[in-house]
mmCIF file with all atom_site columns, C-alpha atoms and ligand atoms in Angstrom:
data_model
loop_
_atom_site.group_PDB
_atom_site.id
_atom_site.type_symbol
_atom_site.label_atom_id
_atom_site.label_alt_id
_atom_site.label_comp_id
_atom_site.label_asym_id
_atom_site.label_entity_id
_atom_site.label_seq_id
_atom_site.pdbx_PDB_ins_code
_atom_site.Cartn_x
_atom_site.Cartn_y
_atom_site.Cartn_z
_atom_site.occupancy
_atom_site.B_iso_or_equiv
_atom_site.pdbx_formal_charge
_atom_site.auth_seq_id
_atom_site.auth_comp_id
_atom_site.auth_asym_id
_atom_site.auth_atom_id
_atom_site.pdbx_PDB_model_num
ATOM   1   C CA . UNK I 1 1   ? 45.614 175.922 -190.835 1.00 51.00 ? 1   UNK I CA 1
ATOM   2   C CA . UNK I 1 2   ? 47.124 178.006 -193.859 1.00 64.00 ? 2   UNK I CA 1
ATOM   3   C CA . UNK I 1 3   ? 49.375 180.971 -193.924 1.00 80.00 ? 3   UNK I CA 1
ATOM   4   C CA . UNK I 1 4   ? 46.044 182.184 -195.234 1.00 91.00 ? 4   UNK I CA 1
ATOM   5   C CA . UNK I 1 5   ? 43.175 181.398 -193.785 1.00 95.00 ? 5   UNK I CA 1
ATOM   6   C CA . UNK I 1 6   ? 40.233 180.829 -196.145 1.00 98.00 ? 6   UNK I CA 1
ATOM   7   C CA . UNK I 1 7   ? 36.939 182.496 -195.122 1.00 98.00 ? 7   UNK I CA 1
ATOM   8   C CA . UNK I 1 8   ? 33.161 182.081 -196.179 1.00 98.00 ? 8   UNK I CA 1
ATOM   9   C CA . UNK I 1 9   ? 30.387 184.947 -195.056 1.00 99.00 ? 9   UNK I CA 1
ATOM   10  C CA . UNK I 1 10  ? 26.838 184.104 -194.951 1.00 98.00 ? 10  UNK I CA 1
ATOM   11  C CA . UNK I 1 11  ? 25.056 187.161 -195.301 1.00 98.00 ? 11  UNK I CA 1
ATOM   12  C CA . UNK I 1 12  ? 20.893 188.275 -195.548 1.00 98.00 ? 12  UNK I CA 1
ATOM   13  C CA . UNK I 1 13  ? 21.671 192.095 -195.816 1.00 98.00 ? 13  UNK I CA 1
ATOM   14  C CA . UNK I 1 14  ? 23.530 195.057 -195.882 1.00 98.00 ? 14  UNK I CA 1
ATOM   15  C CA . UNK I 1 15  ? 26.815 193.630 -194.831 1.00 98.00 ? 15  UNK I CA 1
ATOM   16  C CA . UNK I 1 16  ? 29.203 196.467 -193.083 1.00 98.00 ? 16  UNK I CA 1
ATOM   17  C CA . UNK I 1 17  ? 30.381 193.671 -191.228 1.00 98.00 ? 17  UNK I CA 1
ATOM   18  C CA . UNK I 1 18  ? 31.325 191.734 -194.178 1.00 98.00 ? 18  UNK I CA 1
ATOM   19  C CA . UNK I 1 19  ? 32.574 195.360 -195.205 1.00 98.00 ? 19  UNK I CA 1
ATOM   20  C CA . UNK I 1 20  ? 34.992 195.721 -191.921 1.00 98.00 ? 20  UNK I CA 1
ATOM   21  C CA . UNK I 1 21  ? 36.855 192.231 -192.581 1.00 98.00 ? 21  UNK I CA 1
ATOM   22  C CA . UNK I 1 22  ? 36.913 193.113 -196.644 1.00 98.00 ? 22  UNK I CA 1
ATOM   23  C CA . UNK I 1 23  ? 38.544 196.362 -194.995 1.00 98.00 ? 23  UNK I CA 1
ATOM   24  C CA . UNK I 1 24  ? 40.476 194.275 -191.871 1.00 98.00 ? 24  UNK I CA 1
ATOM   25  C CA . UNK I 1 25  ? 42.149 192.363 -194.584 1.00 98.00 ? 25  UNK I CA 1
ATOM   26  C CA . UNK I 1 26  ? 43.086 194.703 -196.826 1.00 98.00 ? 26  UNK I CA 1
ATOM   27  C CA . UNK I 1 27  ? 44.899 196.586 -194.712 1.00 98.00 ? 27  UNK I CA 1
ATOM   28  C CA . UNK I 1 28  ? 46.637 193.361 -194.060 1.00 97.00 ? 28  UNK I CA 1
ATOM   29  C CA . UNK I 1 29  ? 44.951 193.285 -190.515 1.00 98.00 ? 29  UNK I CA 1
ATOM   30  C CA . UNK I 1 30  ? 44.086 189.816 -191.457 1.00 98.00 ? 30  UNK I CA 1
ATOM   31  C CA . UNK I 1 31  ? 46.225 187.202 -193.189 1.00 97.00 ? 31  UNK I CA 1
ATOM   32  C CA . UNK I 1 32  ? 42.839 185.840 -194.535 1.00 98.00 ? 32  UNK I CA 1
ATOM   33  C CA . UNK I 1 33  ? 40.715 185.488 -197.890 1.00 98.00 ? 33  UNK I CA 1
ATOM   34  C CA . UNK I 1 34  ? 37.214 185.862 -198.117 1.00 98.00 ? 34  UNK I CA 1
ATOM   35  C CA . UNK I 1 35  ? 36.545 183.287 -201.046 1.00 98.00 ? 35  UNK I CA 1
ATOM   36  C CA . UNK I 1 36  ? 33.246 183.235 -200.973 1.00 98.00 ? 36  UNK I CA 1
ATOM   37  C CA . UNK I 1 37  ? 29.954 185.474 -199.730 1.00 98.00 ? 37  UNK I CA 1
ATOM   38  C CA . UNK I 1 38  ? 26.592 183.164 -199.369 1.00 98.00 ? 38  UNK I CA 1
ATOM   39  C CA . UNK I 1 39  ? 23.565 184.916 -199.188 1.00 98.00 ? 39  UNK I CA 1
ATOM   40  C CA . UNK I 1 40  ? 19.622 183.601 -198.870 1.00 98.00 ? 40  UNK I CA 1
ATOM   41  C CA . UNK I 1 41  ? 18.921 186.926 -200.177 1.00 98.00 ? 41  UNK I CA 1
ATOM   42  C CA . UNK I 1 42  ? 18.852 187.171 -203.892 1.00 98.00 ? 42  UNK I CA 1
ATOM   43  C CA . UNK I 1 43  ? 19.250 191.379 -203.400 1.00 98.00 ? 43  UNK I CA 1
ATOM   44  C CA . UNK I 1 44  ? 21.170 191.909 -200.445 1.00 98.00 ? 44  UNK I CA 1
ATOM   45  C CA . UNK I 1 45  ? 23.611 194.626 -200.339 1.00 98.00 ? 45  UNK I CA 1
ATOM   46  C CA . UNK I 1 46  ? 26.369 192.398 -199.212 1.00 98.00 ? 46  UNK I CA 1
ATOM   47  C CA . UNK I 1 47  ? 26.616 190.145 -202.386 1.00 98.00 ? 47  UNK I CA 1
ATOM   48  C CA . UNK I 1 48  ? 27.011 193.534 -204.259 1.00 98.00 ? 48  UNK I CA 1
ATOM   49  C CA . UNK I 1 49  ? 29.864 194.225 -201.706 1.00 98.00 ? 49  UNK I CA 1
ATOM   50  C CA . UNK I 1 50  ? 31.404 191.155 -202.345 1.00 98.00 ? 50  UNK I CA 1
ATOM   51  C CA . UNK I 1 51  ? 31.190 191.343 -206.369 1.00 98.00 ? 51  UNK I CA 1
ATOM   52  C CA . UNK I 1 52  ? 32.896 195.045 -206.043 1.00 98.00 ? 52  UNK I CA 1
ATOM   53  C CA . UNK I 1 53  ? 35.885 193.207 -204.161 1.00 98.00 ? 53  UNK I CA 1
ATOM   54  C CA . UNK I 1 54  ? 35.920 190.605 -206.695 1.00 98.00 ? 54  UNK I CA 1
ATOM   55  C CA . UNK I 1 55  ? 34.892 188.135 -204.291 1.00 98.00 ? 55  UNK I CA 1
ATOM   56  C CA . UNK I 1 56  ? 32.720 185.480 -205.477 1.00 98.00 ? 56  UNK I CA 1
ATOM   57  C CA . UNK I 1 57  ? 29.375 186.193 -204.715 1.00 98.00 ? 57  UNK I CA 1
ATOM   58  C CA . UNK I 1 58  ? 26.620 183.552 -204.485 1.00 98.00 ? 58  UNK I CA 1
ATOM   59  C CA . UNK I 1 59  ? 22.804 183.618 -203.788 1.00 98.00 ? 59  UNK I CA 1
ATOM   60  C CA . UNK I 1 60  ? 21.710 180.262 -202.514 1.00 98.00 ? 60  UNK I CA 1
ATOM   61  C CA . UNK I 1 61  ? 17.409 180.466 -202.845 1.00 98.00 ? 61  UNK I CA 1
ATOM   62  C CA . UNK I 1 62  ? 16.333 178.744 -199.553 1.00 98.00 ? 62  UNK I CA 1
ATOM   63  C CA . UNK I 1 63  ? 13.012 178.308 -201.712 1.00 98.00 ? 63  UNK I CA 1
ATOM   64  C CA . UNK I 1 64  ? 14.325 175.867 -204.423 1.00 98.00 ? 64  UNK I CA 1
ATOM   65  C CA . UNK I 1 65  ? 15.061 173.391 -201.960 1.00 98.00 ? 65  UNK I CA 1
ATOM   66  C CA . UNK I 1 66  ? 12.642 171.260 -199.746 1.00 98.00 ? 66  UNK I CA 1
ATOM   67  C CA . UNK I 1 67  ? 14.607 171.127 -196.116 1.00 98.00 ? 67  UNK I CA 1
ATOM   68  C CA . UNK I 1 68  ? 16.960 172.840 -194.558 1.00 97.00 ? 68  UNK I CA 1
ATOM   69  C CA . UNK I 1 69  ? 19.049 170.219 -194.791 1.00 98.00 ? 69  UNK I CA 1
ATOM   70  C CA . UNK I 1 70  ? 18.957 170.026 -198.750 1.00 98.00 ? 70  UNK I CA 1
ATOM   71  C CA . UNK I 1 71  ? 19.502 173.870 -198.201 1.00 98.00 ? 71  UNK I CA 1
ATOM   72  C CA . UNK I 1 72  ? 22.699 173.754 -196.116 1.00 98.00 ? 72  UNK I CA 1
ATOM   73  C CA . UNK I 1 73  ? 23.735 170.393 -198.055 1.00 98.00 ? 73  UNK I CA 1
ATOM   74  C CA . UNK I 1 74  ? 23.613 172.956 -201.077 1.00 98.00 ? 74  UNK I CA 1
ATOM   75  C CA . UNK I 1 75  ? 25.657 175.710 -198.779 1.00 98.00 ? 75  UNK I CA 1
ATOM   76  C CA . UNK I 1 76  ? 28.308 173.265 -197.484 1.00 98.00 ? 76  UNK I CA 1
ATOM   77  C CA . UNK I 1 77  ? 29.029 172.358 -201.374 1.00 98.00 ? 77  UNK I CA 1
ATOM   78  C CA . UNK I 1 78  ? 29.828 175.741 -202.152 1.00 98.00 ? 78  UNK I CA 1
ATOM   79  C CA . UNK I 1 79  ? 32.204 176.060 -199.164 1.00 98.00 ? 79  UNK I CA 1
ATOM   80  C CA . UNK I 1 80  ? 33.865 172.783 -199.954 1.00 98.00 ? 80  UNK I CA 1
ATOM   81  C CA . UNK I 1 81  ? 33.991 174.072 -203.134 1.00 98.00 ? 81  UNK I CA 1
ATOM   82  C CA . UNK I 1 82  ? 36.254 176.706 -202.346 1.00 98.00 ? 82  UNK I CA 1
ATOM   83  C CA . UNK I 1 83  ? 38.107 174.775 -199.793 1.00 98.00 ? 83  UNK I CA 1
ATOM   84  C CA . UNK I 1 84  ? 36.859 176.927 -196.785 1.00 98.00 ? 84  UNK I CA 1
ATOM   85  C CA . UNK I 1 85  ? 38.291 176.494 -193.180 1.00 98.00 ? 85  UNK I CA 1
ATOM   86  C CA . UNK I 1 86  ? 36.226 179.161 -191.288 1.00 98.00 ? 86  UNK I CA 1
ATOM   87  C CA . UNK I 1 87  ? 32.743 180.447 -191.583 1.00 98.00 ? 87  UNK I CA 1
ATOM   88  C CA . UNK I 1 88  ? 31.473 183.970 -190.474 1.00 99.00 ? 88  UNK I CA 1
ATOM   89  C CA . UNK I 1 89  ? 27.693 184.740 -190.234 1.00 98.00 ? 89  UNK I CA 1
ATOM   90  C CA . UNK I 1 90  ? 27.377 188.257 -190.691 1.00 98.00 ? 90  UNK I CA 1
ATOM   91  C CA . UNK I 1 91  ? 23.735 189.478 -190.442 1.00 98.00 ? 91  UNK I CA 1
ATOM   92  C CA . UNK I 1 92  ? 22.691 185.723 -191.895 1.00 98.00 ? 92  UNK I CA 1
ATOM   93  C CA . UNK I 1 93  ? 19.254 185.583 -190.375 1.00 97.00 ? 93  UNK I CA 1
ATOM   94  C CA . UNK I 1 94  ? 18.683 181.526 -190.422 1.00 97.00 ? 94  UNK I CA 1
ATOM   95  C CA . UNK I 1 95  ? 19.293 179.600 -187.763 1.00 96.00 ? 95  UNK I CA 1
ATOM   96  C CA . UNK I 1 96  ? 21.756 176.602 -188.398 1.00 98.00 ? 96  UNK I CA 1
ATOM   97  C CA . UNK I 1 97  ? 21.162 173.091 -188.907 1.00 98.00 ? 97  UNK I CA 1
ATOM   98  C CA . UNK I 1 98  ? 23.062 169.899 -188.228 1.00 98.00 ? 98  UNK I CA 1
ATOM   99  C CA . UNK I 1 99  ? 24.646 170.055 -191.621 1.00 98.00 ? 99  UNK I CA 1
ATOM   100 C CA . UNK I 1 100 ? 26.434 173.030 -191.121 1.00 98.00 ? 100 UNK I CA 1
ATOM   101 C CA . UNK I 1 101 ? 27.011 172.993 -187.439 1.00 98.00 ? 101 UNK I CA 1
ATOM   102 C CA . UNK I 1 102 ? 28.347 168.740 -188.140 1.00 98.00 ? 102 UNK I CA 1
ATOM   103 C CA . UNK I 1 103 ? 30.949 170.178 -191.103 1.00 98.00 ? 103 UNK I CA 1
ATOM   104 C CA . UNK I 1 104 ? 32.060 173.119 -189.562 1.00 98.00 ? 104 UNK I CA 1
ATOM   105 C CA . UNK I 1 105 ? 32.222 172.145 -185.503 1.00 98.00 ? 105 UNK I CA 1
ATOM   106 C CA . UNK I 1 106 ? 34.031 174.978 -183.922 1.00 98.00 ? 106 UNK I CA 1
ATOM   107 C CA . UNK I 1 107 ? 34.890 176.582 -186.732 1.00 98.00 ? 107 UNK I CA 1
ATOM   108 C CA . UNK I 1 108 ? 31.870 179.148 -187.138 1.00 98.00 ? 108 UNK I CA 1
ATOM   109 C CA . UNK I 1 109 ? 30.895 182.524 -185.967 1.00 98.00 ? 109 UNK I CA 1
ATOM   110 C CA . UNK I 1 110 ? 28.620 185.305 -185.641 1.00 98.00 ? 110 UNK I CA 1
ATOM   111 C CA . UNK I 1 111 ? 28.273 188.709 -184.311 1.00 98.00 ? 111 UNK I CA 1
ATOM   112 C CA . UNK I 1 112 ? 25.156 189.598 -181.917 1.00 98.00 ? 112 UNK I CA 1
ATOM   113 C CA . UNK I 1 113 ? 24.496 193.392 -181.465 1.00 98.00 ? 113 UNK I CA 1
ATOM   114 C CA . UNK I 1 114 ? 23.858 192.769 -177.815 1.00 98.00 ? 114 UNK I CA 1
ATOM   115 C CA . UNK I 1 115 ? 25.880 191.968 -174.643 1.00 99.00 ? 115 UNK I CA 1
ATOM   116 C CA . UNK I 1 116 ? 24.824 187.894 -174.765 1.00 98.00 ? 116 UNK I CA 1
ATOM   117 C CA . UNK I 1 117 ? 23.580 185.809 -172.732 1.00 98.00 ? 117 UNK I CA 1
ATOM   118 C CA . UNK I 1 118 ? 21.086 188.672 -172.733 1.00 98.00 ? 118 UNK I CA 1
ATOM   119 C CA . UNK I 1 119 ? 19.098 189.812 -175.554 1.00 98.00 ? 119 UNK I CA 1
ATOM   120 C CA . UNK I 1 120 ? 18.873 186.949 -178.333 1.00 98.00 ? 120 UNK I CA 1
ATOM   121 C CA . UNK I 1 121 ? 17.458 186.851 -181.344 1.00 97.00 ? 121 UNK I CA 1
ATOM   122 C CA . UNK I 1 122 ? 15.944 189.571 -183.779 1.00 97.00 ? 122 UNK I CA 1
ATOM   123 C CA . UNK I 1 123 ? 16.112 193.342 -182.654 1.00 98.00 ? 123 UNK I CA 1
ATOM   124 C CA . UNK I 1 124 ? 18.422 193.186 -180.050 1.00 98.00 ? 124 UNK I CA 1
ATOM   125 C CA . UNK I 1 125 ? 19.148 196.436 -179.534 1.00 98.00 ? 125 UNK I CA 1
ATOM   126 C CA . UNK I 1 126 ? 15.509 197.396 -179.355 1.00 98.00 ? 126 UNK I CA 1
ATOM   127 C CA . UNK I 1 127 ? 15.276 194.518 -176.779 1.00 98.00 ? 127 UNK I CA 1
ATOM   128 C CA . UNK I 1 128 ? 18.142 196.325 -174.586 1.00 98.00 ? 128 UNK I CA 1
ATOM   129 C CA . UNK I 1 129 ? 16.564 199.536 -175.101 1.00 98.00 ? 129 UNK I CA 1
ATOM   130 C CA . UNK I 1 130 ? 13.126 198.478 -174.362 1.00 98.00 ? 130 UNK I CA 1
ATOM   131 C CA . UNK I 1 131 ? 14.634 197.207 -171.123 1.00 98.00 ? 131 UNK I CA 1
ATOM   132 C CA . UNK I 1 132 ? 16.165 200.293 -169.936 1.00 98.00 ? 132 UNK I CA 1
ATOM   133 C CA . UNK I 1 133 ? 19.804 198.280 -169.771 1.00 98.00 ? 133 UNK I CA 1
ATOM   134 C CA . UNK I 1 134 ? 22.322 201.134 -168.974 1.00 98.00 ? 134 UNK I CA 1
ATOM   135 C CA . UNK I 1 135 ? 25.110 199.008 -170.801 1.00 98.00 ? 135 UNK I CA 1
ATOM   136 C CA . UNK I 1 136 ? 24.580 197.684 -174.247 1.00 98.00 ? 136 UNK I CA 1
ATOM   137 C CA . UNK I 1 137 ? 27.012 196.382 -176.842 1.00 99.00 ? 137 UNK I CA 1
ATOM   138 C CA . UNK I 1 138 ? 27.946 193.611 -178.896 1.00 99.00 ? 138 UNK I CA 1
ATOM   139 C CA . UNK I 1 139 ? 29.069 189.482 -178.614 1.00 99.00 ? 139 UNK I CA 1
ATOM   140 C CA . UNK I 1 140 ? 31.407 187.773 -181.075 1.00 99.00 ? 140 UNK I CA 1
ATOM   141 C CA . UNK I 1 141 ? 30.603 183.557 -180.265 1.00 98.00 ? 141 UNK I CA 1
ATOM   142 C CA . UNK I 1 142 ? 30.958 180.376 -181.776 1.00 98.00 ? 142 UNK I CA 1
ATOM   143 C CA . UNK I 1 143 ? 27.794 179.000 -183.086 1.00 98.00 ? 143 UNK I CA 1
ATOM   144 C CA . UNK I 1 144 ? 26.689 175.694 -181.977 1.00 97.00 ? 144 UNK I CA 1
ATOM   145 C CA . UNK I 1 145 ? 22.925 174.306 -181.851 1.00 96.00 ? 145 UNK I CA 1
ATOM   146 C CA . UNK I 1 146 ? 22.057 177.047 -179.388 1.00 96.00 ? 146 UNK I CA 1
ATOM   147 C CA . UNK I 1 147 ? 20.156 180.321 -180.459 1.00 95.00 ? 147 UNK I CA 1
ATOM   148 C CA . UNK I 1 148 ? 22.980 182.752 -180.028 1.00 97.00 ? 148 UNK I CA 1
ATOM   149 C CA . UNK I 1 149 ? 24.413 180.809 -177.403 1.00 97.00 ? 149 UNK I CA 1
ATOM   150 C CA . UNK I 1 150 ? 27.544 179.409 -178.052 1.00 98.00 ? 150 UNK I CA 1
ATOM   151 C CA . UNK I 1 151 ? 30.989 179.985 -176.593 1.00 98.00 ? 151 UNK I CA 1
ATOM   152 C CA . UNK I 1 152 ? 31.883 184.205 -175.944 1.00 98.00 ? 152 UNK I CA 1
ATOM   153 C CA . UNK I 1 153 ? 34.915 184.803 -177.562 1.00 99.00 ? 153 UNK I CA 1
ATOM   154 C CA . UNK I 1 154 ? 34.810 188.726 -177.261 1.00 99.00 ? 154 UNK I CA 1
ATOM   155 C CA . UNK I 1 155 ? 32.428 191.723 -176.504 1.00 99.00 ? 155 UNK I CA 1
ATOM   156 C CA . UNK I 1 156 ? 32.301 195.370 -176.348 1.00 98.00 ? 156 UNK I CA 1
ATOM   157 C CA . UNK I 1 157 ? 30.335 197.733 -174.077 1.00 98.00 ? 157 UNK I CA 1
ATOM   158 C CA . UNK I 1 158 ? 28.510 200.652 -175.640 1.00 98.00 ? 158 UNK I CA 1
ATOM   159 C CA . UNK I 1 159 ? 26.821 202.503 -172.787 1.00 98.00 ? 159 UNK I CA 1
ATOM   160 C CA . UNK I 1 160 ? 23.319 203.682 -173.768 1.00 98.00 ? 160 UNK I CA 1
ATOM   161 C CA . UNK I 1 161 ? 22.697 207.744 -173.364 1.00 98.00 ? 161 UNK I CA 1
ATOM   162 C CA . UNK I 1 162 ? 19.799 209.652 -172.203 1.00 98.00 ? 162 UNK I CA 1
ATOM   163 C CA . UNK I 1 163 ? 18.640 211.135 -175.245 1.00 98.00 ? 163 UNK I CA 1
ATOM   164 C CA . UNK I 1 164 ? 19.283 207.584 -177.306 1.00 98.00 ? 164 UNK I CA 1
ATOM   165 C CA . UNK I 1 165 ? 16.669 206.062 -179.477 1.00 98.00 ? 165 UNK I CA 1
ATOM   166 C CA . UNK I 1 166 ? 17.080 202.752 -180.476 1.00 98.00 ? 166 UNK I CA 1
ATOM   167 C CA . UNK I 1 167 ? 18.661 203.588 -183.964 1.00 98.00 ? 167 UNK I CA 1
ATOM   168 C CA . UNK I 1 168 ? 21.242 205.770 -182.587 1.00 98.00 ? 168 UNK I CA 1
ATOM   169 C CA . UNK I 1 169 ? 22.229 203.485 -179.727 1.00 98.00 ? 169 UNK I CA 1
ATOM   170 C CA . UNK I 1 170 ? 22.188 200.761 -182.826 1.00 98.00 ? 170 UNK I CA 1
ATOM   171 C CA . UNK I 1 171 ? 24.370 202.528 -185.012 1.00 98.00 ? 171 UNK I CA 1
ATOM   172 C CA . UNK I 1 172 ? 26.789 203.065 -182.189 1.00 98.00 ? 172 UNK I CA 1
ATOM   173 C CA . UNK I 1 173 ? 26.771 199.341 -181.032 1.00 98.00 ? 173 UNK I CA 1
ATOM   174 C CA . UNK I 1 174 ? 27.626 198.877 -184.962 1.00 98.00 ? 174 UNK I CA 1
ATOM   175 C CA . UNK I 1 175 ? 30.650 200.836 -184.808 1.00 98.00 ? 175 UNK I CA 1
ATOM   176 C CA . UNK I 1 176 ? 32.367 198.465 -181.803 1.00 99.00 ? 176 UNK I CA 1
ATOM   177 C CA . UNK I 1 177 ? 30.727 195.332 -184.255 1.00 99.00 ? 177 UNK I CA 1
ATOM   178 C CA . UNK I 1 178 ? 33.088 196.462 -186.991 1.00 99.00 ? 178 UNK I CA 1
ATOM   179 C CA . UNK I 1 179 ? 36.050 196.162 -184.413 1.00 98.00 ? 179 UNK I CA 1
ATOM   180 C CA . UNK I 1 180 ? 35.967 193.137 -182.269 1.00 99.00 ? 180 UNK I CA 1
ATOM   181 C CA . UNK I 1 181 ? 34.525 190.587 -185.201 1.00 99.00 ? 181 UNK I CA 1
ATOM   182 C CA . UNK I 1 182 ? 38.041 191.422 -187.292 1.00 98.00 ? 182 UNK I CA 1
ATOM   183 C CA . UNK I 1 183 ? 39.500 190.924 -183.405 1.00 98.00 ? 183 UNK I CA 1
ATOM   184 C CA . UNK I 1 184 ? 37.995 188.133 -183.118 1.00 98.00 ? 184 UNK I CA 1
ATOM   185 C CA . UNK I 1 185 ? 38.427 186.942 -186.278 1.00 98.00 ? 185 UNK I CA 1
ATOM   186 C CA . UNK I 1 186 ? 42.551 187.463 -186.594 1.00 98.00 ? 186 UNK I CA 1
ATOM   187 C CA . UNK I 1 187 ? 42.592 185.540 -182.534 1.00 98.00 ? 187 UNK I CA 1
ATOM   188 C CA . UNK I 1 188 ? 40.613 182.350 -184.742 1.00 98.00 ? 188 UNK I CA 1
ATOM   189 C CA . UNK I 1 189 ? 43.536 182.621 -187.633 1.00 98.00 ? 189 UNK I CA 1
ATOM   190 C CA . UNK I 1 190 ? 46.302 182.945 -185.430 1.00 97.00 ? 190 UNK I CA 1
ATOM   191 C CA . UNK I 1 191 ? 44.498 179.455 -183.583 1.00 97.00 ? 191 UNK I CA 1
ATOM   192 C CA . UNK I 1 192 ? 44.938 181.455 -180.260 1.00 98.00 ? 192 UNK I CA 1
ATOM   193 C CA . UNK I 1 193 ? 41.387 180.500 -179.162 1.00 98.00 ? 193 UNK I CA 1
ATOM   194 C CA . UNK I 1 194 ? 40.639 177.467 -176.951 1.00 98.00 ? 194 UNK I CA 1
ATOM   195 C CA . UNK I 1 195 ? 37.153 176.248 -176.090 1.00 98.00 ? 195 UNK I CA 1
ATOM   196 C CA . UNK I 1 196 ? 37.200 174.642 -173.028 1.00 98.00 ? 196 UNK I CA 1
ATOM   197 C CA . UNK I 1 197 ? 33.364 174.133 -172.296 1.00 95.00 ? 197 UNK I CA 1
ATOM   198 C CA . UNK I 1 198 ? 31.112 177.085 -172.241 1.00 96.00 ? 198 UNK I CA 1
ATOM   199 C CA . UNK I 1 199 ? 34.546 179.191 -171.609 1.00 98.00 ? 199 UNK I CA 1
ATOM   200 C CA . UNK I 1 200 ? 36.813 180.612 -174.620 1.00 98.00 ? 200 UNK I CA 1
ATOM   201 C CA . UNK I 1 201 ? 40.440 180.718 -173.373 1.00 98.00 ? 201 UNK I CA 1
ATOM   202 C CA . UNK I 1 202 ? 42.077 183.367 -175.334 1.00 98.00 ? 202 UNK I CA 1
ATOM   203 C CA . UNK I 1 203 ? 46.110 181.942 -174.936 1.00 98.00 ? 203 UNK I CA 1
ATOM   204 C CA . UNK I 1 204 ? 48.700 185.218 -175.359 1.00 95.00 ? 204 UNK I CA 1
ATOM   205 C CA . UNK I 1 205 ? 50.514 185.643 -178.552 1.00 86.00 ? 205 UNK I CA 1
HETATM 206 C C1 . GRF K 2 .   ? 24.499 193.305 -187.213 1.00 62.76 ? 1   GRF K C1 1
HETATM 207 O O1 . GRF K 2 .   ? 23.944 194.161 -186.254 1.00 62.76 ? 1   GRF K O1 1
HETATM 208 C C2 . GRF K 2 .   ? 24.873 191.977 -186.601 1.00 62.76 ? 1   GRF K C2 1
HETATM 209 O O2 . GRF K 2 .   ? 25.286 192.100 -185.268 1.00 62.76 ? 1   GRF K O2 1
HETATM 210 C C3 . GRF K 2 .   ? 23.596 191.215 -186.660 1.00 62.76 ? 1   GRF K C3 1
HETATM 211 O O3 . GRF K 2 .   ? 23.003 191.580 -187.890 1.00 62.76 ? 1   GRF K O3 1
HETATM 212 C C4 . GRF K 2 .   ? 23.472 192.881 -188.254 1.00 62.76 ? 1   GRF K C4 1
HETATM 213 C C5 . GRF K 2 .   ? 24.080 192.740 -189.626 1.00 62.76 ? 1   GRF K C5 1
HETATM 214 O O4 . GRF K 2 .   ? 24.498 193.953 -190.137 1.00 62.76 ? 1   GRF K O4 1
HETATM 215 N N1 . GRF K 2 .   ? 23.831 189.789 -186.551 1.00 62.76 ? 1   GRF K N1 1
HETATM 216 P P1 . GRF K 2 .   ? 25.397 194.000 -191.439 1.00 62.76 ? 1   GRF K P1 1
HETATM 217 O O5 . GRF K 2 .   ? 24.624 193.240 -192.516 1.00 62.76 ? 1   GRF K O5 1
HETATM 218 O O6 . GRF K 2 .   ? 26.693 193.348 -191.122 1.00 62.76 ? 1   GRF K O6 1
HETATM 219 O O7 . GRF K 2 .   ? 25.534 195.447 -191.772 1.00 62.76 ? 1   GRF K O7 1
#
């Protein structure tokens, strides 16, 4: 690893998180570049983001290309490309293939507005909600073939109020998202994270 890391987001939307590590590293949080932002949305608010920063910004169509695997092939040039080490989903709503997961063992993320193993997939924090949980919050993992399964690296509570609705219980799960993905992201840099099965050892710095 670098003195500074180099970082790819794949984005589909609005991208605060994106936002928080532009922000994370600026403040020199992070000893980290984002290089590149990859989105499979030709409008999303995060490529604008990126652009504004400078950062390169790049809209890969999913539609111009027959498999996901041409797809990702098409992704994975871009990040080699720019040389990238790590790889943060941030709101990228496709599920991974083989040709990312194969390149880039270990060395992805993503951030899950729920409290994983419970809650995957779209809407989470409607799905917590809609349970009546009492404790929601937020997962920072490694990705691997699993649907939002991999290895827990950190997570944040956000307990749920009585008078919450799903949006405002959201927004506040959003606020502790902007705050443990650059955590999690600076414990990745600084290689303090060990994978030892389904467990993440987090070593002391
Ligand atoms: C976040 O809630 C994140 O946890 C989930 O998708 C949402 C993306 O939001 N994976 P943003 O695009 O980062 O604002």
């Amino acid at each position: 690893m670098r003195l500074v890391t180099n970082i790819a987001v794949l984005v589909s939307g609005r991208g605060s998180n994106l936002q928080s590590i532009i922000d994370s590293i600026g403040s020199g949080y992070l000893k980290a570049r984002i290089s590149v932002v990859v989105s499979d949305v030709g409008d999303a608010y995060a490529l604008l983001r990126a652009k504004k920063h400078g950062i390169d910004a790049v809209f890969v169509n999913p539609e111009n290309f027959a498999s996901k695997e041409l797809y990702e092939k098409e992704i994975l040039k871009v990040l080699k490309t720019h040389d990238i080490e790590l790889v943060l989903l941030a709101g990228y709503m496709r599920i991974l293939g083989k040709t990312l997961l194969l390149s880039y063992k270990n060395r992805i993320l993503n951030i899950h507005p729920a409290l994983l193993p419970a809650f995957t997939g779209l809407h989470a924090q409607k799905q917590a909600f809609d349970h009546g949980v009492k404790v929601a919050g937020c997962t920072v993992h490694f990705v691997d073939e699993t649907l939002d399964g991999g290895p827990i690296i950190l997570q944040r509570c956000v307990e749920v109020k009585e008078n919450d609705t799903p949006e405002t219980l959201a927004d506040r799960i959003l606020e502790q998202e902007h705050k443990i993905y650059p955590e999690a992201v600076k414990l990745f840099i600084e290689n303090r994270l060990r994978i030892e099965g389904k467990k993440v050892k987090i070593l002391q710095s």
